[in-house]
Amino acid sequence: MFKFLRKYDKWILAIGGSLLLITFLVPQAIQGLSQYSAQTGATWATVGAPPATLTAGEADFFRRQVRLIDSLGPQNMLNRIGAGSDPAHWFLLLREAEAAGLIGGPGSGLIFAQQLATNSGEGITPEQVVVLLGGQAGLSYPQTLETLAQIQGVGRLISLVSSAGRFSDTRLRGTAARKSLGVAADVVVLDARTLESIPVTKADEEALVAQLTSHGESLAGEGDQGFGYRIPDRFKIEWMSIPRSEIVASMDDDPGLGPIELRKAYQRNPERFGGGSISTGSTSGTFATRADKVRELILADLVDARMQAIAKFADDRLQFPRRSLDRRGLHFELPEDWSTRRLALSTLATDIGEEFDIPAPAVQQSSEEWLIAEDLRDADRFGLLSNASTELFGRTRTTTADLIPALKEFGGSDTIPVQAFVSLPSLNTPEGDLVITRITEVDPSHAPTDLEEVRDEVTADLDAILRYETLVQSMPEIIGTARTEGIRAVANTYGAPVEFAADIREANLEFLLQYGITMNSSIPGIGNDAEAIAEVVNRAIFLDPTRPVADQPIEDRVFAIELPERLAVLVVSVETLSPLTQETWARLATNPAPLQTALSRDLAPFDPAEVFGLEALSARHAFELSRVSDSDEDEEFEIEDSTGPVESTG
């Protein structure tokens, strides 16, 4: 017996040890399998009506798919709407795409892998992409292809919904009826900024300071309700003008206008002056009848050449002191003594007069008052300067007023290299006059440092607020007076004019049909305020277009509208309506694209995150997680994986 044991001791130990190990592990294996079965078979969520159950095992597969989606990067649409981090979100998107029949087979997944391989630029094959993505997500090769095909299908769903038409024929017709409705009405604009008939109490210092603090960083007209007290970019300027007419007068005795020179010019190119061609041999015989025309054109040529010579002479003289200066980017680094080194315009004017034998141009300077760019468009104040421009900076000529915002001191421009204390490029008017100019002082935009800088503006705005509040409180009385005594009685009460608006409408149909542009009309005293026009149309659209307006209830045709952004009240008395006709609708119906474009502008842009967000999808599919959140479930599984099951201690 011992001999047998000694002979087969290794076999006995191997077999016996294995049996002992199996005996020891079987209970734990049975317990682990039971636990796994319980975990994967547990209810994860319910969906639909009647509710169908989703198990934790299915959720685990969705989690691995989500891991793959996340690896596609933030540029992928599914990651942008949040599906790359939430298995519930991904499941609902997948359910919707499957219901729409948009999920392809493995071939679709391989095509997507081909796109990913091409975009990677690393020379890998589609099969390698599938293996790589599957390895990262814990998916087999077929599962990865299936997931890629599903991602493609969900992408098709989002694309189809985003590009689908969002309006029916009924909606188009209703929009056309509203946008094309013309309203003729008497209107009274009660503008709180200009009405002096409403008394107001003087604002105290605390209110003035509070108003300035609230709107001190906004420019006038750009803040809420148009409030703004920020000091705009300001400057002072000097310039001199050389009218073309002075050069014309100075060239009366120019040798180039002598009879011999004029005849030679005619003989060189008679066609230019309205004569026959040189080959006819009739040029000398017709010069006498063309002499005035010849002189006119040759004089224009000489004046053009002289104006160009003056401009070049001025530019050369002004640029000479700058030749030794360093540049930083597009602009010069000016030394501290630049004001003494630069050429004075008065000196340049004298030099021009002597060089070209003309009266020295007068140098003009703006007054001590600061200017803003728009001031330069005032021809009464600035003469030729207001209409001067240059073609150096693009196809469209750039005026002096347009150059000001490009100054280095005001923020600069990447394409227009201009700065203060250095002459601007030579400017010309459409008539050919020459203007030379330079900015002498600048005050960049800044918030007021003290109330005194803008006290008048702040006080006027506070008074307007108080007047508007009074108008709003008086709305019942205003409407009552307009309906009982007429709109003119309201105008007389407040000292405002009655204006007739002949055609208030949201869109000009001709522009809409031809260009797809909803160019609205205007209301006297308000202009083309879209909100005011829309409100008038919204009130008037309920009137019966088949009956005279005067026969309809006065409550529907006489009304008042609050315009808080303008601090105004608009009183309206509708006189006539011009509704959409069948002929006009027929024209619109044959080419609905412009109307659809106009309607699209009124709608909020398509937002995939809203339409395909988890909340919207959950509501559409009656989806409900069985636990507080999926993240809680993940956390529990992670704890069990790391510590083992927690046994009850009874």
XYZ file of C-alpha atoms in Angstrom:
650
model
C 0.000 0.000 0.000
C 2.765 2.389 0.991
C 4.653 1.318 -2.085
C 1.588 2.294 -4.197
C 1.261 5.658 -2.438
C 4.956 6.404 -2.876
C 4.732 5.498 -6.551
C 1.708 7.735 -7.327
C 2.076 10.403 -4.636
C 2.320 13.282 -7.139
C -0.795 12.223 -9.009
C -2.670 11.736 -5.753
C -1.621 15.179 -4.488
C -2.561 16.884 -7.766
C -5.974 15.234 -8.058
C -6.751 15.463 -4.370
C -5.684 19.119 -4.151
C -7.834 19.986 -7.124
C -10.832 18.254 -5.565
C -10.274 20.103 -2.291
C -9.959 23.447 -4.125
C -13.162 22.784 -6.094
C -14.949 21.825 -2.898
C -13.775 25.069 -1.265
C -14.692 27.378 -4.215
C -18.052 25.922 -5.251
C -20.068 27.691 -2.518
C -18.494 31.068 -3.338
C -19.054 30.525 -7.085
C -22.682 29.648 -6.510
C -23.079 32.738 -4.316
C -21.325 34.988 -6.936
C -23.426 33.631 -9.785
C -26.566 34.204 -7.769
C -25.477 37.753 -6.973
C -24.616 38.486 -10.661
C -27.958 37.077 -11.749
C -29.722 39.276 -9.220
C -27.767 42.338 -10.289
C -28.241 41.913 -14.042
C -31.857 40.924 -13.674
C -32.773 43.833 -11.404
C -35.070 46.499 -12.789
C -33.112 49.519 -13.999
C -35.927 51.539 -15.512
C -39.381 51.404 -17.044
C -40.378 52.858 -20.390
C -43.541 53.287 -22.449
C -47.191 52.715 -21.741
C -47.918 50.114 -20.619
C -44.472 50.230 -18.984
C -41.814 47.801 -20.181
C -38.961 46.862 -17.879
C -35.278 47.443 -18.575
C -32.828 45.351 -16.560
C -29.532 46.338 -15.010
C -27.825 43.982 -17.464
C -29.186 45.973 -20.377
C -28.110 49.160 -18.638
C -24.581 47.794 -18.361
C -24.470 47.324 -22.146
C -25.733 50.879 -22.646
C -22.951 52.107 -20.346
C -20.336 50.460 -22.524
C -21.908 51.988 -25.612
C -21.850 55.392 -23.913
C -18.165 54.864 -23.211
C -17.631 54.439 -26.954
C -19.671 57.579 -27.730
C -17.598 59.571 -25.255
C -14.389 58.441 -26.986
C -15.580 60.082 -30.243
C -14.796 63.489 -28.762
C -16.733 66.674 -27.966
C -17.277 67.525 -31.631
C -19.698 64.606 -32.029
C -23.347 65.715 -31.876
C -24.284 63.065 -29.285
C -21.648 64.366 -26.898
C -22.794 67.944 -27.483
C -26.322 67.103 -26.324
C -25.144 65.019 -23.342
C -25.741 61.464 -24.575
C -22.059 60.611 -24.216
C -22.270 60.608 -20.431
C -25.718 59.165 -19.652
C -26.861 55.645 -20.641
C -30.510 56.598 -20.086
C -30.179 59.477 -22.535
C -28.503 57.224 -25.094
C -31.159 54.514 -24.724
C -33.992 56.991 -25.357
C -32.285 58.429 -28.435
C -31.719 54.906 -29.726
C -35.339 53.954 -29.056
C -36.559 56.977 -31.030
C -34.227 56.308 -33.970
C -35.252 52.622 -34.083
C -38.923 53.595 -34.100
C -38.208 55.854 -37.086
C -36.466 52.998 -38.931
C -33.169 54.864 -39.187
C -30.792 52.233 -37.755
C -28.733 50.379 -40.332
C -26.893 47.077 -40.127
C -23.195 46.258 -39.559
C -22.368 47.684 -42.981
C -23.523 51.091 -41.795
C -21.239 50.769 -38.784
C -18.293 49.877 -41.022
C -18.975 52.937 -43.203
C -18.875 55.107 -40.073
C -15.598 53.457 -39.073
C -14.244 54.281 -42.549
C -15.136 57.950 -41.997
C -13.415 57.939 -38.619
C -10.320 56.306 -40.124
C -10.178 58.884 -42.921
C -10.615 61.804 -40.528
C -7.904 60.530 -38.197
C -5.243 61.018 -40.885
C -3.103 58.290 -39.262
C -3.367 55.719 -42.046
C -5.337 53.145 -40.051
C -7.977 50.838 -41.501
C -11.689 50.819 -40.593
C -11.225 47.402 -38.981
C -8.496 48.801 -36.739
C -10.820 51.641 -35.737
C -13.503 49.119 -34.756
C -11.034 47.090 -32.683
C -9.639 50.209 -30.998
C -13.046 51.656 -30.100
C -14.356 48.282 -28.936
C -11.323 47.726 -26.739
C -11.737 51.095 -25.055
C -15.446 50.520 -24.437
C -15.352 46.826 -23.523
C -17.363 45.747 -26.580
C -16.822 42.840 -28.950
C -16.220 43.425 -32.659
C -19.869 42.774 -33.664
C -21.132 44.873 -30.742
C -18.884 47.749 -31.788
C -20.174 47.628 -35.371
C -23.728 47.535 -34.042
C -23.065 50.560 -31.817
C -21.481 52.555 -34.641
C -24.496 51.820 -36.852
C -26.797 52.981 -34.062
C -24.808 56.205 -33.641
C -25.197 56.821 -37.372
C -28.944 56.244 -37.106
C -29.378 58.651 -34.202
C -27.361 61.229 -36.138
C -29.738 60.809 -39.088
C -32.691 61.379 -36.769
C -31.282 64.637 -35.395
C -30.368 65.831 -38.888
C -33.829 65.071 -40.290
C -35.622 66.851 -37.471
C -33.339 69.895 -37.604
C -33.869 70.342 -41.353
C -37.585 69.600 -41.435
C -40.074 72.356 -42.192
C -41.569 73.842 -39.052
C -44.675 75.369 -40.514
C -47.832 74.118 -42.200
C -49.862 75.713 -44.982
C -52.270 77.023 -42.368
C -49.447 78.605 -40.448
C -47.962 80.110 -43.596
C -51.279 81.629 -44.561
C -51.817 83.011 -41.069
C -48.341 84.528 -41.083
C -48.894 86.034 -44.515
C -52.204 87.525 -43.357
C -50.572 89.106 -40.318
C -47.427 90.380 -42.002
C -49.275 91.812 -44.985
C -52.123 93.461 -43.072
C -52.002 97.191 -43.728
C -53.396 99.529 -41.084
C -54.165 103.189 -41.740
C -54.568 105.082 -38.485
C -54.336 108.401 -36.699
C -51.620 108.223 -34.062
C -50.420 110.362 -31.190
C -47.001 109.684 -29.685
C -46.722 110.775 -26.064
C -42.939 110.810 -25.677
C -41.881 111.289 -22.069
C -38.497 112.609 -23.199
C -40.013 115.597 -24.995
C -43.346 116.290 -23.270
C -43.070 119.454 -21.229
C -46.751 119.491 -20.256
C -46.265 116.871 -17.526
C -44.800 118.461 -14.383
C -42.116 116.527 -12.513
C -40.438 116.990 -9.158
C -36.741 117.765 -9.114
C -34.615 114.641 -8.674
C -32.371 114.571 -5.612
C -28.617 113.967 -5.741
C -28.946 110.391 -4.539
C -31.258 109.499 -7.435
C -28.947 111.201 -9.934
C -25.914 109.307 -8.648
C -27.823 106.007 -8.701
C -28.893 106.589 -12.312
C -25.321 107.427 -13.321
C -23.963 104.366 -11.521
C -26.438 102.082 -13.299
C -25.717 103.352 -16.803
C -22.308 105.011 -16.611
C -20.577 102.292 -18.641
C -23.028 102.433 -21.577
C -22.893 104.887 -24.442
C -25.949 107.044 -25.035
C -28.646 105.067 -26.829
C -27.011 101.688 -26.189
C -28.089 100.904 -22.624
C -31.477 99.847 -21.281
C -34.198 102.203 -22.526
C -31.518 104.142 -24.368
C -29.794 105.329 -21.192
C -26.031 105.753 -21.320
C -23.574 108.327 -20.029
C -20.200 106.961 -21.069
C -18.083 109.657 -22.698
C -17.509 108.611 -26.343
C -14.193 108.839 -28.183
C -13.500 112.554 -28.623
C -10.889 114.518 -30.513
C -9.783 117.865 -31.908
C -8.667 118.377 -35.482
C -6.865 120.764 -37.832
C -7.110 120.770 -41.606
C -6.635 122.750 -44.776
C -8.575 122.537 -48.027
C -7.392 123.169 -51.561
C -10.486 123.630 -53.743
C -10.171 122.383 -57.300
C -11.740 125.651 -58.492
C -8.709 127.606 -57.242
C -6.365 125.415 -59.246
C -8.569 125.828 -62.322
C -8.415 129.619 -61.958
C -4.639 129.554 -61.497
C -4.071 127.756 -64.807
C -5.710 130.188 -67.222
C -2.304 131.214 -68.592
C -0.749 127.747 -68.566
C 1.336 127.112 -71.742
C -0.415 123.794 -72.169
C -3.613 125.681 -73.035
C -2.075 127.643 -75.913
C -3.626 127.218 -79.389
C -0.693 125.254 -80.751
C -0.681 122.784 -77.844
C -4.444 122.365 -78.052
C -4.275 121.722 -81.806
C -1.522 119.136 -81.280
C -3.611 117.426 -78.625
C -6.570 117.307 -80.986
C -4.506 115.920 -83.830
C -3.061 113.177 -81.606
C -6.527 111.866 -80.656
C -9.417 113.627 -82.404
C -11.914 110.917 -81.397
C -11.537 111.900 -77.748
C -12.833 115.374 -78.563
C -15.700 114.270 -80.809
C -13.857 114.628 -84.135
C -13.248 112.084 -86.891
C -10.491 109.490 -86.838
C -6.989 110.329 -87.971
C -7.362 108.107 -91.063
C -10.047 110.413 -92.533
C -7.570 113.281 -92.881
C -10.212 115.737 -91.677
C -8.759 116.525 -88.255
C -7.226 119.896 -89.061
C -10.366 121.128 -90.737
C -12.593 120.392 -87.720
C -10.407 121.679 -84.886
C -11.990 125.152 -84.989
C -15.429 123.710 -84.255
C -14.020 121.584 -81.388
C -11.671 124.136 -79.830
C -13.797 124.776 -76.730
C -14.244 121.062 -76.074
C -10.534 120.478 -76.546
C -9.654 123.266 -74.118
C -12.120 121.948 -71.520
C -10.724 118.427 -71.537
C -7.074 119.465 -71.653
C -7.667 121.886 -68.779
C -9.210 119.044 -66.761
C -6.134 116.912 -67.485
C -3.779 119.679 -66.366
C -5.783 120.337 -63.198
C -5.823 116.614 -62.333
C -2.054 116.479 -62.753
C -1.598 119.614 -60.634
C -3.861 118.290 -57.834
C -1.933 115.007 -57.802
C 1.354 116.904 -57.682
C 0.150 119.008 -54.738
C -1.021 115.881 -52.875
C 2.338 114.157 -53.449
C 4.246 117.275 -52.423
C 2.228 117.533 -49.200
C 2.591 113.824 -48.390
C 6.359 113.937 -48.953
C 6.786 116.990 -46.733
C 4.620 115.511 -43.958
C 6.287 112.094 -44.110
C 9.857 113.387 -44.000
C 10.003 113.876 -40.177
C 8.587 110.342 -39.705
C 11.273 108.511 -41.670
C 13.512 108.006 -38.653
C 10.712 106.809 -36.357
C 10.276 103.207 -35.257
C 7.023 101.358 -35.819
C 5.132 99.007 -33.576
C 2.827 97.066 -35.831
C 1.066 99.519 -38.125
C 1.744 102.621 -36.061
C 4.645 104.947 -35.317
C 6.310 105.210 -31.925
C 6.196 108.972 -31.458
C 8.951 110.635 -29.383
C 8.128 113.054 -26.575
C 9.240 116.038 -28.659
C 7.126 115.046 -31.667
C 4.998 118.184 -31.421
C 8.082 120.271 -32.242
C 9.572 117.896 -34.822
C 6.478 117.415 -36.968
C 5.757 119.811 -39.807
C 3.172 122.442 -38.916
C 0.259 122.654 -41.348
C 0.717 126.420 -41.516
C 4.283 125.880 -42.767
C 3.068 123.320 -45.280
C 0.400 125.744 -46.528
C 3.043 128.411 -47.166
C 5.273 125.909 -48.971
C 2.386 124.768 -51.201
C 1.560 128.351 -52.134
C 5.143 129.086 -53.103
C 5.745 125.809 -54.922
C 2.616 125.915 -57.074
C 2.099 129.651 -57.336
C -1.326 129.651 -55.693
C -2.676 131.441 -52.617
C -1.525 129.642 -49.465
C -4.419 127.449 -48.226
C -6.016 128.561 -44.966
C -5.402 126.246 -41.999
C -8.537 125.671 -39.913
C -8.880 124.216 -36.436
C -11.818 122.891 -34.470
C -12.821 124.998 -31.504
C -11.999 124.132 -27.914
C -15.110 121.934 -27.807
C -14.464 118.203 -28.138
C -15.761 116.515 -31.289
C -17.101 113.018 -31.972
C -16.784 111.257 -35.330
C -20.338 112.025 -36.467
C -19.715 115.759 -36.054
C -17.446 115.664 -39.103
C -20.428 114.908 -41.357
C -21.799 118.424 -40.734
C -21.089 120.327 -43.965
C -22.044 123.677 -42.434
C -19.315 123.370 -39.808
C -16.589 121.541 -41.690
C -17.127 122.349 -45.363
C -15.060 120.225 -47.726
C -13.734 118.109 -44.844
C -17.224 116.672 -44.247
C -17.334 115.178 -47.741
C -13.693 114.159 -48.164
C -12.622 110.521 -48.354
C -9.821 108.180 -49.418
C -9.775 104.987 -51.463
C -6.614 103.585 -49.843
C -8.412 101.150 -47.530
C -10.737 99.142 -49.742
C -13.203 99.294 -52.566
C -15.502 101.594 -50.624
C -14.131 105.068 -50.030
C -13.419 105.832 -46.383
C -14.591 109.232 -45.152
C -12.912 111.330 -42.490
C -15.643 110.392 -40.004
C -15.027 106.702 -40.750
C -11.279 107.071 -40.149
C -11.739 108.384 -36.604
C -12.773 105.069 -34.938
C -9.695 103.442 -36.524
C -7.275 105.750 -34.688
C -4.667 103.890 -32.670
C -5.686 105.849 -29.570
C -9.310 104.680 -29.969
C -8.513 100.991 -30.248
C -6.961 100.884 -33.696
C -7.724 98.815 -36.766
C -5.977 95.867 -38.389
C -6.463 97.372 -41.847
C -6.443 101.165 -41.424
C -3.113 102.455 -40.005
C -4.010 105.918 -38.696
C -3.143 107.650 -35.440
C -3.392 110.990 -33.718
C -0.681 113.682 -34.043
C 0.275 112.252 -37.457
C -1.356 113.502 -40.634
C -4.088 111.345 -42.113
C -3.808 110.243 -45.756
C -4.661 112.904 -48.317
C -8.418 113.122 -48.807
C -10.455 114.101 -51.851
C -14.049 115.162 -52.344
C -16.157 113.786 -55.223
C -15.607 117.130 -56.983
C -11.835 116.687 -56.835
C -10.984 119.058 -53.954
C -7.964 118.153 -51.804
C -8.063 118.079 -47.984
C -5.075 117.591 -45.672
C -5.828 116.953 -42.010
C -4.374 115.883 -38.668
C -5.859 114.929 -35.287
C -4.319 117.209 -32.667
C -5.859 115.937 -29.401
C -7.693 112.789 -28.315
C -9.833 111.767 -25.359
C -10.591 108.015 -25.506
C -13.991 106.781 -24.375
C -14.413 106.454 -20.613
C -17.060 106.427 -17.926
C -17.732 109.832 -16.361
C -15.499 110.504 -13.386
C -17.965 112.946 -11.868
C -21.688 113.617 -12.047
C -21.019 117.180 -13.174
C -19.726 115.899 -16.531
C -23.165 114.543 -17.440
C -25.534 116.175 -14.952
C -27.808 117.618 -17.642
C -28.195 114.266 -19.440
C -28.865 112.323 -16.223
C -31.381 114.907 -15.024
C -33.216 114.837 -18.360
C -33.459 111.044 -18.266
C -34.785 110.959 -14.695
C -37.390 113.556 -15.634
C -38.383 111.364 -18.596
C -38.766 108.337 -16.319
C -41.072 110.265 -14.006
C -43.129 111.548 -16.936
C -43.451 108.040 -18.359
C -44.620 106.662 -15.015
C -47.238 109.405 -14.933
C -48.360 108.494 -18.457
C -48.667 104.801 -17.565
C -50.719 105.623 -14.486
C -52.953 107.808 -16.669
C -53.523 105.128 -19.328
C -57.194 104.525 -18.380
C -57.922 108.262 -18.653
C -55.957 108.556 -21.927
C -57.855 105.651 -23.515
C -61.182 106.903 -22.182
C -60.616 110.393 -23.600
C -59.543 108.985 -26.967
C -62.707 106.877 -27.197
C -65.186 109.476 -25.989
C -63.750 112.764 -27.234
C -61.463 111.596 -29.989
C -57.734 111.161 -30.361
C -57.223 114.865 -31.021
C -58.429 115.657 -27.498
C -55.569 113.559 -26.121
C -53.122 115.385 -28.369
C -54.385 118.774 -27.177
C -54.147 117.737 -23.535
C -50.474 116.845 -23.789
C -49.410 119.273 -26.503
C -48.516 116.516 -28.965
C -49.380 116.435 -32.694
C -51.809 114.057 -34.378
C -50.107 112.220 -37.229
C -51.625 110.040 -39.931
C -49.895 106.714 -40.540
C -51.069 105.672 -43.987
C -49.685 102.139 -44.036
C -48.619 100.387 -40.849
C -47.592 96.826 -41.677
C -44.986 94.293 -40.623
C -43.712 93.529 -44.114
C -43.616 95.113 -47.532
C -44.959 92.329 -49.729
C -43.021 93.382 -52.814
C -39.734 93.217 -50.909
C -40.820 89.950 -49.325
C -41.639 88.362 -52.679
C -38.507 89.588 -54.456
C -35.846 89.474 -51.756
C -37.301 87.574 -48.784
C -36.829 90.695 -46.624
C -39.520 91.656 -44.122
C -39.050 95.398 -44.418
C -41.641 96.911 -42.096
C -43.197 100.340 -42.465
C -42.824 103.251 -40.052
C -45.006 105.168 -37.633
C -44.612 108.962 -37.463
C -42.755 109.897 -34.308
C -41.537 106.352 -33.684
C -40.034 105.162 -36.950
C -39.856 101.496 -37.868
C -40.088 100.196 -34.308
C -40.833 96.503 -34.912
C -42.437 95.909 -31.510
C -44.774 98.894 -31.799
C -45.799 97.929 -35.344
C -46.381 94.303 -34.331
C -48.581 95.385 -31.418
C -50.691 97.656 -33.644
C -51.143 94.810 -36.147
C -51.963 92.317 -33.380
C -54.754 94.612 -32.170
C -56.065 95.453 -35.640
C -56.081 91.885 -36.946
C -59.183 91.097 -34.871
C -61.205 93.730 -36.711
C -63.582 92.418 -39.379
C -62.125 93.398 -42.787
C -65.525 92.905 -44.468
C -67.172 95.692 -42.475
C -66.350 99.411 -42.284
C -63.973 100.034 -39.380
C -66.150 102.910 -38.125
C -69.060 100.481 -37.595
C -67.062 98.208 -35.311
C -66.732 98.514 -31.508
C -64.653 101.513 -30.540
C -62.822 99.390 -27.956
C -61.321 97.372 -30.821
C -60.264 100.280 -33.030
C -59.087 102.912 -30.513
C -56.406 101.836 -28.057
C -53.106 102.838 -26.451
C -49.821 100.923 -26.316
C -47.081 101.252 -23.713
C -43.558 101.457 -25.148
C -41.282 101.204 -22.095
C -38.064 100.975 -24.124
C -38.894 104.341 -25.692
C -40.479 105.825 -22.559
C -43.516 106.603 -24.689
C -47.204 105.799 -25.066
C -48.680 105.333 -28.547
C -52.364 106.203 -28.956
C -53.955 104.688 -32.072
C -57.272 105.203 -33.831
C -57.632 102.704 -36.698
C -59.288 104.180 -39.789
C -59.023 101.524 -42.519
C -57.601 98.047 -43.107
C -55.863 96.553 -46.141
C -56.025 92.768 -45.633
C -54.303 90.014 -47.577
C -56.066 89.421 -50.890
C -56.551 86.117 -52.669
C -54.402 87.352 -55.558
C -51.516 88.234 -53.240
C -51.770 84.909 -51.436
C -51.684 83.121 -54.790
C -48.419 84.907 -55.607
C -46.965 83.965 -52.238
C -48.177 80.370 -52.490
C -46.423 79.809 -55.819
C -43.119 80.837 -54.241
C -43.387 80.239 -50.476
C -39.624 80.286 -49.827
C -39.421 84.036 -48.979
C -42.355 83.702 -46.587
C -40.839 80.615 -44.975
C -37.575 82.491 -44.536
C -39.392 85.395 -42.918
C -41.303 83.040 -40.643
C -38.104 81.222 -39.653
C -36.673 84.505 -38.384
C -39.631 84.817 -36.012
C -39.073 81.340 -34.591
C -36.422 80.336 -32.114
C -33.542 78.496 -33.834
C -33.622 74.705 -33.674
C -31.840 73.486 -30.550
C -31.009 69.737 -30.576
C -30.217 69.837 -26.860
C -33.770 70.990 -26.180
C -35.666 68.708 -28.578
C -33.495 65.664 -27.838
C -32.580 66.478 -24.252
C -33.053 63.844 -21.551
C -36.010 65.656 -20.008
C -37.876 65.980 -23.323
C -37.149 62.373 -24.316
C -38.189 61.047 -20.898
C -41.514 62.848 -21.189
C -42.139 61.559 -24.731
C -41.348 57.938 -23.839
C -42.711 57.802 -20.266
C -39.229 56.814 -19.096
C -38.529 56.451 -15.393
C -35.442 55.184 -13.608
C -36.117 52.720 -10.824
C -33.488 54.339 -8.577
C -32.801 57.915 -7.578
C -30.209 58.255 -10.310
C -28.135 56.068 -12.536
C -24.983 57.445 -10.952
C -26.092 55.972 -7.608
C -26.348 52.579 -9.281
C -22.870 52.909 -10.758
C -21.480 53.831 -7.376
C -23.096 50.795 -5.724
C -21.685 48.406 -8.305
C -18.227 49.891 -7.887
C -18.406 49.369 -4.104
C -19.457 45.738 -4.540
C -16.684 45.113 -7.059
C -14.025 46.432 -4.681
C -15.211 45.127 -1.318
C -17.411 42.160 -2.122
C -21.033 41.706 -1.068
C -22.095 42.988 2.313
C -23.544 40.181 4.359
C -26.398 40.703 6.730
C -25.545 40.482 10.399
C -29.110 39.805 11.346
